[in-house]
């Protein structure tokens, strides 16, 4: 940094009490890196001319033992799961493999 032709040392910018008073933390699922809220808003926003009709989406959840496919829609209280299917149910339909993750 140069002041009136003289060199000054490096001055570190301190985060003071006023900075931390105004700091607002992100949503918990954003901090954990689980939810991209910008992408979620695009996925669940229904057209305005469809009047309270739910917008369904297919959700795949992979656990340590199973794969779960769910049909979900968004509500104000939270997401609602309308139907779900598990990978271990495939043997009921004649599949010989693919029952786990």
GROMACS .gro file of N, CA, C and O in nm:
model
  404
    1UNK      N    1   0.084  -0.118   0.000
    1UNK     CA    2   0.000   0.000   0.000
    1UNK      C    3   0.089   0.124   0.000
    1UNK      O    4   0.187   0.130   0.074
    2UNK      N    5   0.054   0.221  -0.080
    2UNK     CA    6   0.135   0.343  -0.089
    2UNK      C    7   0.049   0.463  -0.049
    2UNK      O    8  -0.060   0.484  -0.102
    3UNK      N    9   0.100   0.541   0.049
    3UNK     CA   10   0.031   0.659   0.096
    3UNK      C   11   0.124   0.778   0.077
    3UNK      O   12   0.233   0.783   0.136
    4UNK      N   13   0.087   0.874  -0.008
    4UNK     CA   14   0.164   0.995  -0.035
    4UNK      C   15   0.309   0.962  -0.072
    4UNK      O   16   0.402   1.021  -0.021
    5UNK      N   17   0.327   0.862  -0.158
    5UNK     CA   18   0.460   0.828  -0.206
    5UNK      C   19   0.543   0.744  -0.111
    5UNK      O   20   0.655   0.710  -0.141
    6UNK      N   21   0.491   0.709   0.008
    6UNK     CA   22   0.566   0.627   0.104
    6UNK      C   23   0.505   0.487   0.109
    6UNK      O   24   0.384   0.470   0.094
    7UNK      N   25   0.590   0.387   0.129
    7UNK     CA   26   0.540   0.250   0.140
    7UNK      C   27   0.498   0.222   0.284
    7UNK      O   28   0.567   0.259   0.378
    8UNK      N   29   0.384   0.151   0.297
    8UNK     CA   30   0.336   0.110   0.429
    8UNK      C   31   0.335  -0.041   0.434
    8UNK      O   32   0.332  -0.109   0.332
    9UNK      N   33   0.334  -0.095   0.553
    9UNK     CA   34   0.327  -0.240   0.570
    9UNK      C   35   0.189  -0.292   0.537
    9UNK      O   36   0.093  -0.217   0.518
   10UNK      N   37   0.178  -0.424   0.529
   10UNK     CA   38   0.051  -0.488   0.500
   10UNK      C   39  -0.043  -0.472   0.618
   10UNK      O   40  -0.005  -0.499   0.732
   11UNK      N   41  -0.164  -0.427   0.594
   11UNK     CA   42  -0.263  -0.408   0.699
   11UNK      C   43  -0.372  -0.514   0.681
   11UNK      O   44  -0.438  -0.519   0.578
   12UNK      N   45  -0.386  -0.601   0.781
   12UNK     CA   46  -0.487  -0.706   0.775
   12UNK      C   47  -0.623  -0.648   0.810
   12UNK      O   48  -0.636  -0.572   0.907
   13UNK      N   49  -0.724  -0.683   0.731
   13UNK     CA   50  -0.860  -0.636   0.756
   13UNK      C   51  -0.920  -0.724   0.865
   13UNK      O   52  -0.930  -0.845   0.850
   14UNK      N   53  -0.957  -0.664   0.976
   14UNK     CA   54  -1.013  -0.738   1.088
   14UNK      C   55  -1.165  -0.746   1.076
   14UNK      O   56  -1.230  -0.648   1.042
   15UNK      N   57  -1.219  -0.865   1.103
   15UNK     CA   58  -1.364  -0.878   1.110
   15UNK      C   59  -1.404  -0.844   1.253
   15UNK      O   60  -1.374  -0.917   1.346
   16UNK      N   61  -1.471  -0.732   1.267
   16UNK     CA   62  -1.501  -0.681   1.401
   16UNK      C   63  -1.639  -0.726   1.447
   16UNK      O   64  -1.708  -0.804   1.381
   17UNK      N   65  -1.680  -0.675   1.561
   17UNK     CA   66  -1.807  -0.713   1.622
   17UNK      C   67  -1.925  -0.677   1.533
   17UNK      O   68  -2.023  -0.752   1.525
   18UNK      N   69  -1.918  -0.565   1.461
   18UNK     CA   70  -2.028  -0.523   1.375
   18UNK      C   71  -2.048  -0.621   1.260
   18UNK      O   72  -2.160  -0.647   1.217
   19UNK      N   73  -1.939  -0.679   1.210
   19UNK     CA   74  -1.949  -0.777   1.102
   19UNK      C   75  -2.026  -0.900   1.150
   19UNK      O   76  -2.117  -0.948   1.083
   20UNK      N   77  -1.991  -0.951   1.266
   20UNK     CA   78  -2.055  -1.073   1.314
   20UNK      C   79  -2.198  -1.049   1.362
   20UNK      O   80  -2.279  -1.140   1.361
   21UNK      N   81  -2.230  -0.926   1.402
   21UNK     CA   82  -2.368  -0.896   1.441
   21UNK      C   83  -2.461  -0.905   1.322
   21UNK      O   84  -2.576  -0.946   1.335
   22UNK      N   85  -2.413  -0.865   1.204
   22UNK     CA   86  -2.497  -0.863   1.085
   22UNK      C   87  -2.487  -0.991   1.003
   22UNK      O   88  -2.558  -1.007   0.904
   23UNK      N   89  -2.398  -1.083   1.041
   23UNK     CA   90  -2.378  -1.205   0.965
   23UNK      C   91  -2.498  -1.297   0.978
   23UNK      O   92  -2.548  -1.319   1.089
   24UNK      N   93  -2.548  -1.349   0.867
   24UNK     CA   94  -2.662  -1.441   0.869
   24UNK      C   95  -2.617  -1.576   0.814
   24UNK      O   96  -2.563  -1.584   0.704
   25UNK      N   97  -2.639  -1.681   0.893
   25UNK     CA   98  -2.595  -1.813   0.852
   25UNK      C   99  -2.687  -1.868   0.744
   25UNK      O  100  -2.804  -1.831   0.734
   26UNK      N  101  -2.634  -1.955   0.660
   26UNK     CA  102  -2.712  -2.018   0.555
   26UNK      C  103  -2.803  -2.125   0.616
   26UNK      O  104  -2.785  -2.165   0.731
   27UNK      N  105  -2.901  -2.172   0.537
   27UNK     CA  106  -2.986  -2.281   0.583
   27UNK      C  107  -2.902  -2.403   0.617
   27UNK      O  108  -2.795  -2.425   0.559
   28UNK      N  109  -2.949  -2.485   0.711
   28UNK     CA  110  -2.873  -2.600   0.758
   28UNK      C  111  -2.838  -2.696   0.644
   28UNK      O  112  -2.724  -2.741   0.631
   29UNK      N  113  -2.936  -2.728   0.560
   29UNK     CA  114  -2.909  -2.823   0.452
   29UNK      C  115  -2.816  -2.763   0.346
   29UNK      O  116  -2.746  -2.835   0.277
   30UNK      N  117  -2.812  -2.630   0.335
   30UNK     CA  118  -2.716  -2.565   0.247
   30UNK      C  119  -2.575  -2.575   0.305
   30UNK      O  120  -2.479  -2.600   0.235
   31UNK      N  121  -2.564  -2.554   0.437
   31UNK     CA  122  -2.434  -2.566   0.503
   31UNK      C  123  -2.380  -2.708   0.494
   31UNK      O  124  -2.260  -2.729   0.480
   32UNK      N  125  -2.470  -2.807   0.502
   32UNK     CA  126  -2.428  -2.947   0.493
   32UNK      C  127  -2.399  -2.988   0.350
   32UNK      O  128  -2.344  -3.096   0.326
   33UNK      N  129  -2.437  -2.905   0.253
   33UNK     CA  130  -2.413  -2.937   0.113
   33UNK      C  131  -2.512  -3.038   0.057
   33UNK      O  132  -2.485  -3.101  -0.044
   34UNK      N  133  -2.628  -3.053   0.120
   34UNK     CA  134  -2.726  -3.152   0.076
   34UNK      C  135  -2.828  -3.096  -0.022
   34UNK      O  136  -2.879  -3.168  -0.105
   35UNK      N  137  -2.861  -2.968  -0.011
   35UNK     CA  138  -2.968  -2.910  -0.092
   35UNK      C  139  -2.918  -2.788  -0.167
   35UNK      O  140  -2.860  -2.698  -0.109
   36UNK      N  141  -2.943  -2.788  -0.297
   36UNK     CA  142  -2.920  -2.670  -0.381
   36UNK      C  143  -3.056  -2.602  -0.397
   36UNK      O  144  -3.140  -2.648  -0.475
   37UNK      N  145  -3.079  -2.498  -0.320
   37UNK     CA  146  -3.213  -2.438  -0.315
   37UNK      C  147  -3.251  -2.368  -0.445
   37UNK      O  148  -3.369  -2.359  -0.478
   38UNK      N  149  -3.154  -2.321  -0.521
   38UNK     CA  150  -3.186  -2.261  -0.651
   38UNK      C  151  -3.238  -2.368  -0.746
   38UNK      O  152  -3.339  -2.347  -0.814
   39UNK      N  153  -3.175  -2.484  -0.748
   39UNK     CA  154  -3.221  -2.594  -0.833
   39UNK      C  155  -3.355  -2.648  -0.784
   39UNK      O  156  -3.443  -2.682  -0.863
   40UNK      N  157  -3.372  -2.656  -0.651
   40UNK     CA  158  -3.498  -2.707  -0.596
   40UNK      C  159  -3.615  -2.618  -0.635
   40UNK      O  160  -3.722  -2.666  -0.670
   41UNK      N  161  -3.595  -2.486  -0.632
   41UNK     CA  162  -3.703  -2.394  -0.669
   41UNK      C  163  -3.744  -2.415  -0.814
   41UNK      O  164  -3.862  -2.411  -0.848
   42UNK      N  165  -3.648  -2.440  -0.901
   42UNK     CA  166  -3.678  -2.466  -1.041
   42UNK      C  167  -3.756  -2.596  -1.057
   42UNK      O  168  -3.852  -2.604  -1.134
   43UNK      N  169  -3.719  -2.698  -0.980
   43UNK     CA  170  -3.784  -2.829  -0.992
   43UNK      C  171  -3.928  -2.829  -0.944
   43UNK      O  172  -4.013  -2.897  -1.001
   44UNK      N  173  -3.957  -2.755  -0.837
   44UNK     CA  174  -4.089  -2.769  -0.775
   44UNK      C  175  -4.187  -2.659  -0.811
   44UNK      O  176  -4.304  -2.667  -0.776
   45UNK      N  177  -4.144  -2.556  -0.882
   45UNK     CA  178  -4.235  -2.446  -0.915
   45UNK      C  179  -4.332  -2.488  -1.023
   45UNK      O  180  -4.292  -2.524  -1.134
   46UNK      N  181  -4.459  -2.484  -0.991
   46UNK     CA  182  -4.565  -2.522  -1.083
   46UNK      C  183  -4.616  -2.397  -1.156
   46UNK      O  184  -4.608  -2.285  -1.104
   47UNK      N  185  -4.668  -2.415  -1.276
   47UNK     CA  186  -4.725  -2.303  -1.351
   47UNK      C  187  -4.842  -2.242  -1.275
   47UNK      O  188  -4.921  -2.313  -1.212
   48UNK      N  189  -4.856  -2.110  -1.282
   48UNK     CA  190  -4.960  -2.041  -1.205
   48UNK      C  191  -5.101  -2.073  -1.255
   48UNK      O  192  -5.197  -2.065  -1.180
   49UNK      N  193  -5.113  -2.113  -1.382
   49UNK     CA  194  -5.247  -2.140  -1.434
   49UNK      C  195  -5.295  -2.281  -1.402
   49UNK      O  196  -5.401  -2.322  -1.447
   50UNK      N  197  -5.218  -2.356  -1.323
   50UNK     CA  198  -5.259  -2.493  -1.290
   50UNK      C  199  -5.321  -2.503  -1.152
   50UNK      O  200  -5.355  -2.614  -1.108
   51UNK      N  201  -5.331  -2.392  -1.079
   51UNK     CA  202  -5.414  -2.380  -0.959
   51UNK      C  203  -5.400  -2.496  -0.861
   51UNK      O  204  -5.483  -2.587  -0.859
   52UNK      N  205  -5.301  -2.494  -0.779
   52UNK     CA  206  -5.283  -2.588  -0.668
   52UNK      C  207  -5.262  -2.733  -0.711
   52UNK      O  208  -5.274  -2.824  -0.631
   53UNK      N  209  -5.235  -2.757  -0.838
   53UNK     CA  210  -5.206  -2.893  -0.883
   53UNK      C  211  -5.062  -2.927  -0.844
   53UNK      O  212  -4.971  -2.850  -0.872
   54UNK      N  213  -5.041  -3.041  -0.777
   54UNK     CA  214  -4.904  -3.074  -0.737
   54UNK      C  215  -4.817  -3.108  -0.858
   54UNK      O  216  -4.864  -3.164  -0.957
   55UNK      N  217  -4.692  -3.070  -0.850
   55UNK     CA  218  -4.596  -3.103  -0.955
   55UNK      C  219  -4.515  -3.223  -0.906
   55UNK      O  220  -4.438  -3.211  -0.810
   56UNK      N  221  -4.534  -3.336  -0.968
   56UNK     CA  222  -4.470  -3.459  -0.924
   56UNK      C  223  -4.328  -3.470  -0.978
   56UNK      O  224  -4.298  -3.421  -1.087
   57UNK      N  225  -4.242  -3.534  -0.900
   57UNK     CA  226  -4.106  -3.561  -0.946
   57UNK      C  227  -4.061  -3.696  -0.894
   57UNK      O  228  -4.109  -3.742  -0.790
   58UNK      N  229  -3.972  -3.760  -0.968
   58UNK     CA  230  -3.917  -3.889  -0.929
   58UNK      C  231  -3.789  -3.866  -0.852
   58UNK      O  232  -3.698  -3.798  -0.899
   59UNK      N  233  -3.783  -3.922  -0.732
   59UNK     CA  234  -3.667  -3.906  -0.645
   59UNK      C  235  -3.603  -4.042  -0.625
   59UNK      O  236  -3.671  -4.138  -0.589
   60UNK      N  237  -3.474  -4.054  -0.649
   60UNK     CA  238  -3.400  -4.178  -0.625
   60UNK      C  239  -3.313  -4.157  -0.502
   60UNK      O  240  -3.232  -4.065  -0.496
   61UNK      N  241  -3.332  -4.243  -0.402
   61UNK     CA  242  -3.253  -4.236  -0.280
   61UNK      C  243  -3.170  -4.363  -0.269
   61UNK      O  244  -3.223  -4.473  -0.279
   62UNK      N  245  -3.040  -4.347  -0.251
   62UNK     CA  246  -2.950  -4.461  -0.243
   62UNK      C  247  -2.900  -4.471  -0.100
   62UNK      O  248  -2.836  -4.378  -0.049
   63UNK      N  249  -2.929  -4.582  -0.033
   63UNK     CA  250  -2.883  -4.607   0.102
   63UNK      C  251  -2.771  -4.711   0.095
   63UNK      O  252  -2.733  -4.756  -0.013
   64UNK      N  253  -2.720  -4.750   0.211
   64UNK     CA  254  -2.613  -4.849   0.214
   64UNK      C  255  -2.662  -4.987   0.169
   64UNK      O  256  -2.585  -5.066   0.116
   65UNK      N  257  -2.789  -5.017   0.191
   65UNK     CA  258  -2.840  -5.149   0.159
   65UNK      C  259  -2.942  -5.153   0.046
   65UNK      O  260  -2.970  -5.258  -0.007
   66UNK      N  261  -3.000  -5.039   0.013
   66UNK     CA  262  -3.116  -5.042  -0.076
   66UNK      C  263  -3.115  -4.921  -0.169
   66UNK      O  264  -3.047  -4.823  -0.145
   67UNK      N  265  -3.194  -4.931  -0.275
   67UNK     CA  266  -3.222  -4.818  -0.363
   67UNK      C  267  -3.373  -4.795  -0.358
   67UNK      O  268  -3.451  -4.889  -0.373
   68UNK      N  269  -3.414  -4.672  -0.334
   68UNK     CA  270  -3.555  -4.639  -0.318
   68UNK      C  271  -3.593  -4.538  -0.426
   68UNK      O  272  -3.525  -4.438  -0.445
   69UNK      N  273  -3.702  -4.565  -0.497
   69UNK     CA  274  -3.757  -4.471  -0.595
   69UNK      C  275  -3.888  -4.418  -0.539
   69UNK      O  276  -3.974  -4.495  -0.496
   70UNK      N  277  -3.904  -4.285  -0.537
   70UNK     CA  278  -4.022  -4.224  -0.478
   70UNK      C  279  -4.082  -4.121  -0.573
   70UNK      O  280  -4.010  -4.053  -0.646
   71UNK      N  281  -4.215  -4.111  -0.570
   71UNK     CA  282  -4.286  -4.004  -0.640
   71UNK      C  283  -4.321  -3.901  -0.533
   71UNK      O  284  -4.392  -3.930  -0.438
   72UNK      N  285  -4.269  -3.778  -0.550
   72UNK     CA  286  -4.285  -3.675  -0.448
   72UNK      C  287  -4.341  -3.547  -0.508
   72UNK      O  288  -4.327  -3.523  -0.628
   73UNK      N  289  -4.406  -3.468  -0.423
   73UNK     CA  290  -4.450  -3.334  -0.461
   73UNK      C  291  -4.424  -3.243  -0.343
   73UNK      O  292  -4.415  -3.288  -0.229
   74UNK      N  293  -4.412  -3.113  -0.369
   74UNK     CA  294  -4.380  -3.017  -0.265
   74UNK      C  295  -4.507  -2.952  -0.211
   74UNK      O  296  -4.598  -2.919  -0.286
   75UNK      N  297  -4.512  -2.936  -0.078
   75UNK     CA  298  -4.618  -2.863  -0.011
   75UNK      C  299  -4.554  -2.764   0.085
   75UNK      O  300  -4.433  -2.768   0.107
   76UNK      N  301  -4.635  -2.677   0.144
   76UNK     CA  302  -4.580  -2.577   0.235
   76UNK      C  303  -4.520  -2.641   0.360
   76UNK      O  304  -4.419  -2.594   0.412
   77UNK      N  305  -4.581  -2.748   0.410
   77UNK     CA  306  -4.529  -2.815   0.530
   77UNK      C  307  -4.403  -2.893   0.501
   77UNK      O  308  -4.324  -2.920   0.590
   78UNK      N  309  -4.385  -2.934   0.376
   78UNK     CA  310  -4.270  -3.016   0.339
   78UNK      C  311  -4.308  -3.105   0.222
   78UNK      O  312  -4.422  -3.105   0.176
   79UNK      N  313  -4.213  -3.182   0.174
   79UNK     CA  314  -4.240  -3.270   0.061
   79UNK      C  315  -4.332  -3.383   0.102
   79UNK      O  316  -4.325  -3.434   0.213
   80UNK      N  317  -4.418  -3.423   0.009
   80UNK     CA  318  -4.511  -3.533   0.033
   80UNK      C  319  -4.476  -3.647  -0.060
   80UNK      O  320  -4.462  -3.627  -0.181
   81UNK      N  321  -4.462  -3.767  -0.005
   81UNK     CA  322  -4.430  -3.886  -0.083
   81UNK      C  323  -4.561  -3.956  -0.116
   81UNK      O  324  -4.637  -3.994  -0.026
   82UNK      N  325  -4.590  -3.973  -0.245
   82UNK     CA  326  -4.716  -4.034  -0.287
   82UNK      C  327  -4.702  -4.184  -0.309
   82UNK      O  328  -4.796  -4.258  -0.285
   83UNK      N  329  -4.588  -4.229  -0.358
   83UNK     CA  330  -4.565  -4.371  -0.382
   83UNK      C  331  -4.416  -4.397  -0.373
   83UNK      O  332  -4.334  -4.308  -0.396
   84UNK      N  333  -4.381  -4.521  -0.339
   84UNK     CA  334  -4.240  -4.556  -0.333
   84UNK      C  335  -4.222  -4.702  -0.371
   84UNK      O  336  -4.312  -4.783  -0.356
   85UNK      N  337  -4.104  -4.733  -0.422
   85UNK     CA  338  -4.069  -4.870  -0.459
   85UNK      C  339  -3.925  -4.894  -0.416
   85UNK      O  340  -3.840  -4.806  -0.427
   86UNK      N  341  -3.900  -5.016  -0.368
   86UNK     CA  342  -3.769  -5.053  -0.317
   86UNK      C  343  -3.706  -5.156  -0.409
   86UNK      O  344  -3.775  -5.237  -0.472
   87UNK      N  345  -3.573  -5.158  -0.413
   87UNK     CA  346  -3.502  -5.251  -0.500
   87UNK      C  347  -3.526  -5.396  -0.457
   87UNK      O  348  -3.532  -5.485  -0.542
   88UNK      N  349  -3.543  -5.422  -0.326
   88UNK     CA  350  -3.564  -5.560  -0.283
   88UNK      C  351  -3.701  -5.614  -0.323
   88UNK      O  352  -3.726  -5.733  -0.313
   89UNK      N  353  -3.791  -5.527  -0.374
   89UNK     CA  354  -3.921  -5.573  -0.423
   89UNK      C  355  -3.911  -5.631  -0.564
   89UNK      O  356  -4.007  -5.688  -0.614
   90UNK      N  357  -3.795  -5.617  -0.629
   90UNK     CA  358  -3.780  -5.663  -0.767
   90UNK      C  359  -3.796  -5.814  -0.780
   90UNK      O  360  -3.839  -5.864  -0.883
   91UNK      N  361  -3.758  -5.889  -0.674
   91UNK     CA  362  -3.769  -6.036  -0.683
   91UNK      C  363  -3.915  -6.081  -0.694
   91UNK      O  364  -3.943  -6.186  -0.749
   92UNK      N  365  -4.010  -5.998  -0.646
   92UNK     CA  366  -4.151  -6.031  -0.660
   92UNK      C  367  -4.195  -6.024  -0.806
   92UNK      O  368  -4.297  -6.082  -0.844
   93UNK      N  369  -4.119  -5.951  -0.890
   93UNK     CA  370  -4.153  -5.935  -1.030
   93UNK      C  371  -4.067  -6.023  -1.120
   93UNK      O  372  -4.067  -6.007  -1.243
   94UNK      N  373  -3.989  -6.114  -1.061
   94UNK     CA  374  -3.915  -6.210  -1.141
   94UNK      C  375  -3.770  -6.176  -1.169
   94UNK      O  376  -3.701  -6.250  -1.239
   95UNK      N  377  -3.718  -6.064  -1.115
   95UNK     CA  378  -3.577  -6.031  -1.135
   95UNK      C  379  -3.490  -6.124  -1.052
   95UNK      O  380  -3.525  -6.161  -0.940
   96UNK      N  381  -3.376  -6.163  -1.107
   96UNK     CA  382  -3.288  -6.256  -1.037
   96UNK      C  383  -3.171  -6.186  -0.969
   96UNK      O  384  -3.098  -6.247  -0.892
   97UNK      N  385  -3.147  -6.057  -0.999
   97UNK     CA  386  -3.035  -5.984  -0.940
   97UNK      C  387  -3.071  -5.837  -0.925
   97UNK      O  388  -3.176  -5.793  -0.973
   98UNK      N  389  -2.986  -5.762  -0.855
   98UNK     CA  390  -3.007  -5.619  -0.840
   98UNK      C  391  -3.096  -5.582  -0.725
   98UNK      O  392  -3.172  -5.486  -0.733
   99UNK      N  393  -3.087  -5.657  -0.613
   99UNK     CA  394  -3.175  -5.630  -0.499
   99UNK      C  395  -3.116  -5.532  -0.398
   99UNK      O  396  -3.180  -5.495  -0.303
  100UNK      N  397  -2.994  -5.492  -0.417
  100UNK     CA  398  -2.930  -5.405  -0.318
  100UNK      C  399  -2.856  -5.292  -0.390
  100UNK      O  400  -2.857  -5.283  -0.513
  101UNK      N  401  -2.791  -5.212  -0.312
  101UNK     CA  402  -2.717  -5.102  -0.366
  101UNK      C  403  -2.598  -5.156  -0.446
  101UNK      O  404  -2.558  -5.102  -0.544
   0.00000   0.00000   0.00000
